[in-house]
Amino acid sequence: MARTDRGWSPDATDLEWIETTAGQPHPVLLEMEAVAGPEGIPILNRDSGRMLAILAAGRRRAVEVGTAIGYSTLWMALGQGDEGTIVTIDPDTARTARARAFWRNAGIADARISVVTAPALDAFAAAEPALEGPFDLAFIDALKPEYPGYLEAVRPRLAPGAVVVADNVLWSGRTSGARPARDGDGTPELREICRRLSEDPDFLTTILPIGDGLLVAVLRG
Ligand SMILES: C[S@@+](CC[C@H](N)C(=O)[O-])C[C@H]1O[C@@H](n2cnc3c(N)ncnc32)[C@H](O)[C@@H]1O
């Protein structure tokens, strides 16, 4: 542990110990990690995946914006258990076809995960039946400038007590101002979604400093 003015913050030894304690992820998650890096496919950080699985536990209906090859989807599906279902949105069929194969290899029944092949805002606006809700978990991980739009689309589809999770809210230091933002990179919109949820009395919100920043907001029941 390293001492900071806010108490103790974990150092490399602590992080290694946590990794040992957590155990190896499901072998299919490891396969996905192995292909994502070399192919430049952006997937969730492993620690954020573990957190997402915990948040998904006991939540029967989830919606995800941004599937890629289905890594975060699989963490959620494993966390939910056999009764859970997920609707996941991504316009990139090459990626979602690979996701489907990974989910099958992990033993997830096809019926548990539906893929909506469209840009998410279009799919929500078209009132795609699969997106009707109510959902008790929403995971947002697609285009950063569209995050406020995703939240707006998801909000009326949430069940009381639902949890909203959004990845990359630290945006490698750009959201806080630790690093400079670039025009159009989504930094103002990330600030906006964090502010909106934090100031909304209907939600209980925090930002976990794991991975690239995981926002977690629970809609009060
Ligand atoms: C960061 S990746 C998702 C990673 C995935 N959640 C994971 O952790 O395994 C973002 C994905 O958003 C998808 N995407 C791009 N534009 C989109 C849109 N308008 N609506 C939904 N998804 C979109 C991309 O095709 C890409 O696969």
PDB file of C-alpha atoms and ligand atoms in Angstrom:
ATOM      1  CA  MET A   1       0.000   0.000   0.000  1.00  0.00           C
ATOM      2  CA  ALA A   2       1.107   3.586  -0.604  1.00  0.00           C
ATOM      3  CA  ARG A   3       0.006   6.343   1.720  1.00  0.00           C
ATOM      4  CA  THR A   4      -1.812   9.278   0.162  1.00  0.00           C
ATOM      5  CA  ASP A   5      -3.608  12.259   1.673  1.00  0.00           C
ATOM      6  CA  ARG A   6      -6.838  10.271   1.298  1.00  0.00           C
ATOM      7  CA  GLY A   7      -5.632   7.196   3.169  1.00  0.00           C
ATOM      8  CA  TRP A   8      -4.097   4.155   1.524  1.00  0.00           C
ATOM      9  CA  SER A   9      -4.019   3.573  -2.172  1.00  0.00           C
ATOM     10  CA  PRO A  10      -3.116   0.228  -3.723  1.00  0.00           C
ATOM     11  CA  ASP A  11       0.339  -0.330  -5.202  1.00  0.00           C
ATOM     12  CA  ALA A  12       1.542  -3.005  -7.651  1.00  0.00           C
ATOM     13  CA  THR A  13       1.812  -5.683  -4.933  1.00  0.00           C
ATOM     14  CA  ASP A  14      -1.756  -5.061  -3.852  1.00  0.00           C
ATOM     15  CA  LEU A  15      -2.987  -5.211  -7.444  1.00  0.00           C
ATOM     16  CA  GLU A  16      -1.148  -8.499  -8.075  1.00  0.00           C
ATOM     17  CA  TRP A  17      -2.640  -9.940  -4.893  1.00  0.00           C
ATOM     18  CA  ILE A  18      -6.134  -8.845  -5.947  1.00  0.00           C
ATOM     19  CA  GLU A  19      -5.592 -10.508  -9.346  1.00  0.00           C
ATOM     20  CA  THR A  20      -4.508 -13.760  -7.636  1.00  0.00           C
ATOM     21  CA  THR A  21      -7.489 -13.651  -5.314  1.00  0.00           C
ATOM     22  CA  ALA A  22      -9.935 -12.983  -8.129  1.00  0.00           C
ATOM     23  CA  GLY A  23      -8.757 -16.049 -10.046  1.00  0.00           C
ATOM     24  CA  GLN A  24      -8.613 -16.533 -13.786  1.00  0.00           C
ATOM     25  CA  PRO A  25     -11.505 -15.221 -15.860  1.00  0.00           C
ATOM     26  CA  HIS A  26     -13.584 -17.714 -17.879  1.00  0.00           C
ATOM     27  CA  PRO A  27     -11.367 -19.274 -20.618  1.00  0.00           C
ATOM     28  CA  VAL A  28     -13.471 -17.674 -23.369  1.00  0.00           C
ATOM     29  CA  LEU A  29     -12.919 -14.248 -21.804  1.00  0.00           C
ATOM     30  CA  LEU A  30      -9.178 -14.985 -21.932  1.00  0.00           C
ATOM     31  CA  GLU A  31      -9.491 -15.919 -25.633  1.00  0.00           C
ATOM     32  CA  MET A  32     -11.264 -12.645 -26.313  1.00  0.00           C
ATOM     33  CA  GLU A  33      -8.581 -10.670 -24.465  1.00  0.00           C
ATOM     34  CA  ALA A  34      -5.947 -12.468 -26.542  1.00  0.00           C
ATOM     35  CA  VAL A  35      -7.483 -11.414 -29.865  1.00  0.00           C
ATOM     36  CA  ALA A  36      -8.657  -7.933 -28.891  1.00  0.00           C
ATOM     37  CA  GLY A  37      -5.214  -6.511 -28.101  1.00  0.00           C
ATOM     38  CA  PRO A  38      -3.366  -7.493 -31.282  1.00  0.00           C
ATOM     39  CA  GLU A  39      -6.366  -6.640 -33.479  1.00  0.00           C
ATOM     40  CA  GLY A  40      -6.916  -3.255 -31.839  1.00  0.00           C
ATOM     41  CA  ILE A  41     -10.489  -4.074 -30.789  1.00  0.00           C
ATOM     42  CA  PRO A  42     -11.393  -1.859 -27.838  1.00  0.00           C
ATOM     43  CA  ILE A  43     -12.767  -3.986 -25.013  1.00  0.00           C
ATOM     44  CA  LEU A  44     -13.505  -3.369 -21.370  1.00  0.00           C
ATOM     45  CA  ASN A  45     -10.676  -3.520 -18.844  1.00  0.00           C
ATOM     46  CA  ARG A  46     -10.664  -6.864 -16.984  1.00  0.00           C
ATOM     47  CA  ASP A  47     -11.256  -5.282 -13.554  1.00  0.00           C
ATOM     48  CA  SER A  48     -14.192  -3.348 -14.979  1.00  0.00           C
ATOM     49  CA  GLY A  49     -15.480  -6.642 -16.403  1.00  0.00           C
ATOM     50  CA  ARG A  50     -15.369  -8.208 -12.967  1.00  0.00           C
ATOM     51  CA  MET A  51     -17.277  -5.245 -11.553  1.00  0.00           C
ATOM     52  CA  LEU A  52     -19.826  -5.429 -14.368  1.00  0.00           C
ATOM     53  CA  ALA A  53     -20.436  -9.121 -13.660  1.00  0.00           C
ATOM     54  CA  ILE A  54     -21.079  -8.324 -10.003  1.00  0.00           C
ATOM     55  CA  LEU A  55     -23.458  -5.507 -10.926  1.00  0.00           C
ATOM     56  CA  ALA A  56     -25.265  -7.889 -13.303  1.00  0.00           C
ATOM     57  CA  ALA A  57     -25.831 -10.538 -10.629  1.00  0.00           C
ATOM     58  CA  GLY A  58     -29.548 -11.070 -10.095  1.00  0.00           C
ATOM     59  CA  ARG A  59     -30.492  -8.622 -12.868  1.00  0.00           C
ATOM     60  CA  ARG A  60     -32.714 -10.387 -15.375  1.00  0.00           C
ATOM     61  CA  ARG A  61     -32.866  -7.961 -18.332  1.00  0.00           C
ATOM     62  CA  ALA A  62     -29.881  -5.979 -19.550  1.00  0.00           C
ATOM     63  CA  VAL A  63     -29.325  -3.646 -22.483  1.00  0.00           C
ATOM     64  CA  GLU A  64     -25.878  -2.860 -23.827  1.00  0.00           C
ATOM     65  CA  VAL A  65     -24.794  -0.123 -26.227  1.00  0.00           C
ATOM     66  CA  GLY A  66     -21.598  -1.223 -28.014  1.00  0.00           C
ATOM     67  CA  THR A  67     -21.046  -4.994 -28.343  1.00  0.00           C
ATOM     68  CA  ALA A  68     -17.752  -5.321 -30.288  1.00  0.00           C
ATOM     69  CA  ILE A  69     -16.722  -8.992 -29.966  1.00  0.00           C
ATOM     70  CA  GLY A  70     -18.952  -9.490 -26.938  1.00  0.00           C
ATOM     71  CA  TYR A  71     -16.427  -9.341 -24.081  1.00  0.00           C
ATOM     72  CA  SER A  72     -18.448  -7.094 -21.761  1.00  0.00           C
ATOM     73  CA  THR A  73     -21.620  -8.944 -22.826  1.00  0.00           C
ATOM     74  CA  LEU A  74     -20.091 -12.223 -21.677  1.00  0.00           C
ATOM     75  CA  TRP A  75     -19.043 -10.767 -18.298  1.00  0.00           C
ATOM     76  CA  MET A  76     -22.665  -9.639 -17.821  1.00  0.00           C
ATOM     77  CA  ALA A  77     -24.136 -12.953 -18.986  1.00  0.00           C
ATOM     78  CA  LEU A  78     -21.878 -14.896 -16.598  1.00  0.00           C
ATOM     79  CA  GLY A  79     -22.775 -12.532 -13.756  1.00  0.00           C
ATOM     80  CA  GLN A  80     -26.504 -12.764 -14.416  1.00  0.00           C
ATOM     81  CA  GLY A  81     -26.694 -16.546 -14.387  1.00  0.00           C
ATOM     82  CA  ASP A  82     -28.887 -18.718 -16.598  1.00  0.00           C
ATOM     83  CA  GLU A  83     -32.082 -16.689 -16.160  1.00  0.00           C
ATOM     84  CA  GLY A  84     -30.657 -13.422 -17.451  1.00  0.00           C
ATOM     85  CA  THR A  85     -31.119 -11.962 -20.922  1.00  0.00           C
ATOM     86  CA  ILE A  86     -29.228  -9.204 -22.733  1.00  0.00           C
ATOM     87  CA  VAL A  87     -30.073  -7.044 -25.739  1.00  0.00           C
ATOM     88  CA  THR A  88     -26.879  -5.631 -27.197  1.00  0.00           C
ATOM     89  CA  ILE A  89     -26.568  -3.017 -29.940  1.00  0.00           C
ATOM     90  CA  ASP A  90     -23.755  -2.600 -32.473  1.00  0.00           C
ATOM     91  CA  PRO A  91     -23.891  -1.819 -36.205  1.00  0.00           C
ATOM     92  CA  ASP A  92     -20.672  -3.762 -36.907  1.00  0.00           C
ATOM     93  CA  THR A  93     -21.842  -7.218 -38.020  1.00  0.00           C
ATOM     94  CA  ALA A  94     -18.313  -8.549 -38.493  1.00  0.00           C
ATOM     95  CA  ARG A  95     -17.678  -7.969 -34.796  1.00  0.00           C
ATOM     96  CA  THR A  96     -21.051  -9.205 -33.546  1.00  0.00           C
ATOM     97  CA  ALA A  97     -20.784 -12.433 -35.602  1.00  0.00           C
ATOM     98  CA  ARG A  98     -17.553 -13.160 -33.758  1.00  0.00           C
ATOM     99  CA  ALA A  99     -19.244 -12.233 -30.484  1.00  0.00           C
ATOM    100  CA  ARG A 100     -21.988 -14.806 -31.135  1.00  0.00           C
ATOM    101  CA  ALA A 101     -19.386 -17.541 -31.706  1.00  0.00           C
ATOM    102  CA  PHE A 102     -17.578 -16.632 -28.465  1.00  0.00           C
ATOM    103  CA  TRP A 103     -20.836 -16.678 -26.456  1.00  0.00           C
ATOM    104  CA  ARG A 104     -21.693 -20.134 -27.847  1.00  0.00           C
ATOM    105  CA  ASN A 105     -18.231 -21.422 -26.951  1.00  0.00           C
ATOM    106  CA  ALA A 106     -18.796 -20.136 -23.425  1.00  0.00           C
ATOM    107  CA  GLY A 107     -22.019 -22.169 -23.239  1.00  0.00           C
ATOM    108  CA  ILE A 108     -24.399 -19.204 -23.222  1.00  0.00           C
ATOM    109  CA  ALA A 109     -27.753 -20.221 -24.734  1.00  0.00           C
ATOM    110  CA  ASP A 110     -28.487 -18.301 -27.965  1.00  0.00           C
ATOM    111  CA  ALA A 111     -31.874 -17.210 -26.614  1.00  0.00           C
ATOM    112  CA  ARG A 112     -30.229 -15.270 -23.801  1.00  0.00           C
ATOM    113  CA  ILE A 113     -28.526 -12.659 -26.001  1.00  0.00           C
ATOM    114  CA  SER A 114     -30.179 -10.681 -28.838  1.00  0.00           C
ATOM    115  CA  VAL A 115     -28.133  -8.453 -31.091  1.00  0.00           C
ATOM    116  CA  VAL A 116     -29.625  -5.298 -32.602  1.00  0.00           C
ATOM    117  CA  THR A 117     -27.638  -4.424 -35.724  1.00  0.00           C
ATOM    118  CA  ALA A 118     -27.967  -0.648 -36.028  1.00  0.00           C
ATOM    119  CA  PRO A 119     -26.555   2.586 -34.684  1.00  0.00           C
ATOM    120  CA  ALA A 120     -27.996   2.698 -31.170  1.00  0.00           C
ATOM    121  CA  LEU A 121     -29.712   6.084 -31.371  1.00  0.00           C
ATOM    122  CA  ASP A 122     -31.503   4.990 -34.563  1.00  0.00           C
ATOM    123  CA  ALA A 123     -32.573   1.711 -32.976  1.00  0.00           C
ATOM    124  CA  PHE A 124     -33.945   3.471 -29.886  1.00  0.00           C
ATOM    125  CA  ALA A 125     -35.706   6.120 -32.011  1.00  0.00           C
ATOM    126  CA  ALA A 126     -37.286   3.409 -34.184  1.00  0.00           C
ATOM    127  CA  ALA A 127     -38.701   1.846 -31.010  1.00  0.00           C
ATOM    128  CA  GLU A 128     -37.138  -1.467 -31.964  1.00  0.00           C
ATOM    129  CA  PRO A 129     -39.321  -4.054 -30.080  1.00  0.00           C
ATOM    130  CA  ALA A 130     -36.294  -5.763 -28.520  1.00  0.00           C
ATOM    131  CA  LEU A 131     -35.470  -2.438 -26.855  1.00  0.00           C
ATOM    132  CA  GLU A 132     -38.834  -1.960 -25.214  1.00  0.00           C
ATOM    133  CA  GLY A 133     -37.741  -2.511 -21.602  1.00  0.00           C
ATOM    134  CA  PRO A 134     -38.050  -2.432 -18.707  1.00  0.00           C
ATOM    135  CA  PHE A 135     -34.366  -3.168 -18.195  1.00  0.00           C
ATOM    136  CA  ASP A 136     -32.702  -3.541 -14.837  1.00  0.00           C
ATOM    137  CA  LEU A 137     -29.173  -2.997 -16.169  1.00  0.00           C
ATOM    138  CA  ALA A 138     -27.948  -0.669 -18.927  1.00  0.00           C
ATOM    139  CA  PHE A 139     -24.306  -0.715 -20.000  1.00  0.00           C
ATOM    140  CA  ILE A 140     -23.069   2.118 -22.226  1.00  0.00           C
ATOM    141  CA  ASP A 141     -19.812   1.655 -24.159  1.00  0.00           C
ATOM    142  CA  ALA A 142     -20.031   3.026 -27.712  1.00  0.00           C
ATOM    143  CA  LEU A 143     -19.535   6.499 -29.246  1.00  0.00           C
ATOM    144  CA  LYS A 144     -18.495   8.982 -26.543  1.00  0.00           C
ATOM    145  CA  PRO A 145     -20.172  12.051 -28.123  1.00  0.00           C
ATOM    146  CA  GLU A 146     -23.449  10.090 -28.059  1.00  0.00           C
ATOM    147  CA  TYR A 147     -23.352   9.103 -24.366  1.00  0.00           C
ATOM    148  CA  PRO A 148     -25.928  11.737 -23.283  1.00  0.00           C
ATOM    149  CA  GLY A 149     -28.193  10.561 -26.117  1.00  0.00           C
ATOM    150  CA  TYR A 150     -27.860   6.927 -25.018  1.00  0.00           C
ATOM    151  CA  LEU A 151     -28.748   7.905 -21.458  1.00  0.00           C
ATOM    152  CA  GLU A 152     -31.793   9.849 -22.643  1.00  0.00           C
ATOM    153  CA  ALA A 153     -32.952   6.864 -24.723  1.00  0.00           C
ATOM    154  CA  VAL A 154     -32.364   4.339 -21.963  1.00  0.00           C
ATOM    155  CA  ARG A 155     -33.837   6.360 -19.065  1.00  0.00           C
ATOM    156  CA  PRO A 156     -37.564   5.718 -19.810  1.00  0.00           C
ATOM    157  CA  ARG A 157     -36.775   2.036 -20.333  1.00  0.00           C
ATOM    158  CA  LEU A 158     -35.341   1.495 -16.835  1.00  0.00           C
ATOM    159  CA  ALA A 159     -37.070  -0.467 -14.087  1.00  0.00           C
ATOM    160  CA  PRO A 160     -37.021   0.972 -10.551  1.00  0.00           C
ATOM    161  CA  GLY A 161     -33.723  -0.015  -8.938  1.00  0.00           C
ATOM    162  CA  ALA A 162     -32.012  -0.418 -12.321  1.00  0.00           C
ATOM    163  CA  VAL A 163     -28.300   0.235 -12.601  1.00  0.00           C
ATOM    164  CA  VAL A 164     -26.725   2.309 -15.371  1.00  0.00           C
ATOM    165  CA  VAL A 165     -23.033   1.658 -16.054  1.00  0.00           C
ATOM    166  CA  ALA A 166     -20.914   3.659 -18.495  1.00  0.00           C
ATOM    167  CA  ASP A 167     -17.308   2.899 -19.437  1.00  0.00           C
ATOM    168  CA  ASN A 168     -14.451   5.287 -20.256  1.00  0.00           C
ATOM    169  CA  VAL A 169     -15.802   8.203 -18.262  1.00  0.00           C
ATOM    170  CA  LEU A 170     -12.258   9.210 -17.284  1.00  0.00           C
ATOM    171  CA  TRP A 171     -11.292   9.141 -20.988  1.00  0.00           C
ATOM    172  CA  SER A 172      -7.598   8.760 -20.150  1.00  0.00           C
ATOM    173  CA  GLY A 173      -7.580  11.944 -18.082  1.00  0.00           C
ATOM    174  CA  ARG A 174      -9.411  14.158 -20.571  1.00  0.00           C
ATOM    175  CA  THR A 175     -12.694  14.323 -18.641  1.00  0.00           C
ATOM    176  CA  SER A 176     -11.053  15.720 -15.499  1.00  0.00           C
ATOM    177  CA  GLY A 177      -8.763  18.015 -17.480  1.00  0.00           C
ATOM    178  CA  ALA A 178      -5.608  16.126 -16.441  1.00  0.00           C
ATOM    179  CA  ARG A 179      -4.902  15.779 -20.181  1.00  0.00           C
ATOM    180  CA  PRO A 180      -6.035  18.077 -22.989  1.00  0.00           C
ATOM    181  CA  ALA A 181      -9.188  17.198 -24.907  1.00  0.00           C
ATOM    182  CA  ARG A 182      -9.460  17.379 -28.690  1.00  0.00           C
ATOM    183  CA  ASP A 183     -12.381  18.768 -30.671  1.00  0.00           C
ATOM    184  CA  GLY A 184     -15.056  16.154 -31.212  1.00  0.00           C
ATOM    185  CA  ASP A 185     -13.458  13.544 -28.951  1.00  0.00           C
ATOM    186  CA  GLY A 186     -16.527  13.293 -26.708  1.00  0.00           C
ATOM    187  CA  THR A 187     -14.969  14.891 -23.627  1.00  0.00           C
ATOM    188  CA  PRO A 188     -17.745  17.510 -23.099  1.00  0.00           C
ATOM    189  CA  GLU A 189     -20.396  14.820 -23.495  1.00  0.00           C
ATOM    190  CA  LEU A 190     -18.661  12.544 -20.982  1.00  0.00           C
ATOM    191  CA  ARG A 191     -18.576  15.436 -18.519  1.00  0.00           C
ATOM    192  CA  GLU A 192     -22.245  16.041 -19.241  1.00  0.00           C
ATOM    193  CA  ILE A 193     -23.407  12.465 -18.580  1.00  0.00           C
ATOM    194  CA  CYS A 194     -21.397  12.352 -15.324  1.00  0.00           C
ATOM    195  CA  ARG A 195     -22.820  15.699 -14.209  1.00  0.00           C
ATOM    196  CA  ARG A 196     -26.377  14.814 -15.224  1.00  0.00           C
ATOM    197  CA  LEU A 197     -26.426  11.554 -13.308  1.00  0.00           C
ATOM    198  CA  SER A 198     -24.575  12.943 -10.284  1.00  0.00           C
ATOM    199  CA  GLU A 199     -26.985  15.869  -9.987  1.00  0.00           C
ATOM    200  CA  ASP A 200     -30.129  13.823 -10.628  1.00  0.00           C
ATOM    201  CA  PRO A 201     -31.780  13.101  -7.257  1.00  0.00           C
ATOM    202  CA  ASP A 202     -33.437  10.021  -8.758  1.00  0.00           C
ATOM    203  CA  PHE A 203     -30.023   8.364  -9.066  1.00  0.00           C
ATOM    204  CA  LEU A 204     -27.324   7.354  -6.626  1.00  0.00           C
ATOM    205  CA  THR A 205     -24.104   7.783  -8.638  1.00  0.00           C
ATOM    206  CA  THR A 206     -20.392   7.174  -8.305  1.00  0.00           C
ATOM    207  CA  ILE A 207     -17.378   6.901 -10.596  1.00  0.00           C
ATOM    208  CA  LEU A 208     -15.064   3.980  -9.909  1.00  0.00           C
ATOM    209  CA  PRO A 209     -11.426   4.657 -10.847  1.00  0.00           C
ATOM    210  CA  ILE A 210     -10.956   1.243 -12.458  1.00  0.00           C
ATOM    211  CA  GLY A 211      -9.957   0.768 -16.075  1.00  0.00           C
ATOM    212  CA  ASP A 212     -10.711   4.003 -17.884  1.00  0.00           C
ATOM    213  CA  GLY A 213     -13.332   5.004 -15.295  1.00  0.00           C
ATOM    214  CA  LEU A 214     -16.592   3.184 -14.706  1.00  0.00           C
ATOM    215  CA  LEU A 215     -19.642   5.269 -13.878  1.00  0.00           C
ATOM    216  CA  VAL A 216     -22.241   3.406 -11.814  1.00  0.00           C
ATOM    217  CA  ALA A 217     -25.653   4.933 -11.146  1.00  0.00           C
ATOM    218  CA  VAL A 218     -28.581   3.228  -9.465  1.00  0.00           C
ATOM    219  CA  LEU A 219     -32.106   4.465 -10.120  1.00  0.00           C
ATOM    220  CA  ARG A 220     -33.760   4.716  -6.730  1.00  0.00           C
ATOM    221  CA  GLY A 221     -36.615   2.224  -6.462  1.00  0.00           C
TER     222      GLY A 221
HETATM  223  C1  LIG B   1     -15.582   0.168 -27.046  1.00  0.00           C
HETATM  224  S1  LIG B   1     -16.303  -0.883 -28.237  1.00  0.00           S
HETATM  225  C2  LIG B   1     -17.373  -1.868 -27.249  1.00  0.00           C
HETATM  226  C3  LIG B   1     -16.627  -2.810 -26.394  1.00  0.00           C
HETATM  227  C4  LIG B   1     -17.486  -3.813 -25.663  1.00  0.00           C
HETATM  228  N1  LIG B   1     -18.487  -3.170 -24.852  1.00  0.00           N
HETATM  229  C5  LIG B   1     -16.609  -4.663 -24.770  1.00  0.00           C
HETATM  230  O1  LIG B   1     -16.191  -4.200 -23.706  1.00  0.00           O
HETATM  231  O2  LIG B   1     -16.330  -5.800 -25.123  1.00  0.00           O
HETATM  232  C6  LIG B   1     -17.430   0.199 -29.019  1.00  0.00           C
HETATM  233  C7  LIG B   1     -18.333  -0.480 -30.025  1.00  0.00           C
HETATM  234  O3  LIG B   1     -19.335   0.473 -30.368  1.00  0.00           O
HETATM  235  C8  LIG B   1     -19.728   0.186 -31.679  1.00  0.00           C
HETATM  236  N2  LIG B   1     -20.455   1.332 -32.226  1.00  0.00           N
HETATM  237  C9  LIG B   1     -19.992   2.303 -33.070  1.00  0.00           C
HETATM  238  N3  LIG B   1     -20.976   3.150 -33.354  1.00  0.00           N
HETATM  239  C10 LIG B   1     -22.074   2.723 -32.692  1.00  0.00           C
HETATM  240  C11 LIG B   1     -23.401   3.182 -32.592  1.00  0.00           C
HETATM  241  N4  LIG B   1     -23.783   4.302 -33.221  1.00  0.00           N
HETATM  242  N5  LIG B   1     -24.267   2.494 -31.838  1.00  0.00           N
HETATM  243  C12 LIG B   1     -23.869   1.376 -31.173  1.00  0.00           C
HETATM  244  N6  LIG B   1     -22.617   0.902 -31.226  1.00  0.00           N
HETATM  245  C13 LIG B   1     -21.736   1.555 -31.971  1.00  0.00           C
HETATM  246  C14 LIG B   1     -18.440  -0.137 -32.402  1.00  0.00           C
HETATM  247  O4  LIG B   1     -18.729  -0.908 -33.561  1.00  0.00           O
HETATM  248  C15 LIG B   1     -17.662  -0.866 -31.329  1.00  0.00           C
HETATM  249  O5  LIG B   1     -17.736  -2.274 -31.534  1.00  0.00           O
END
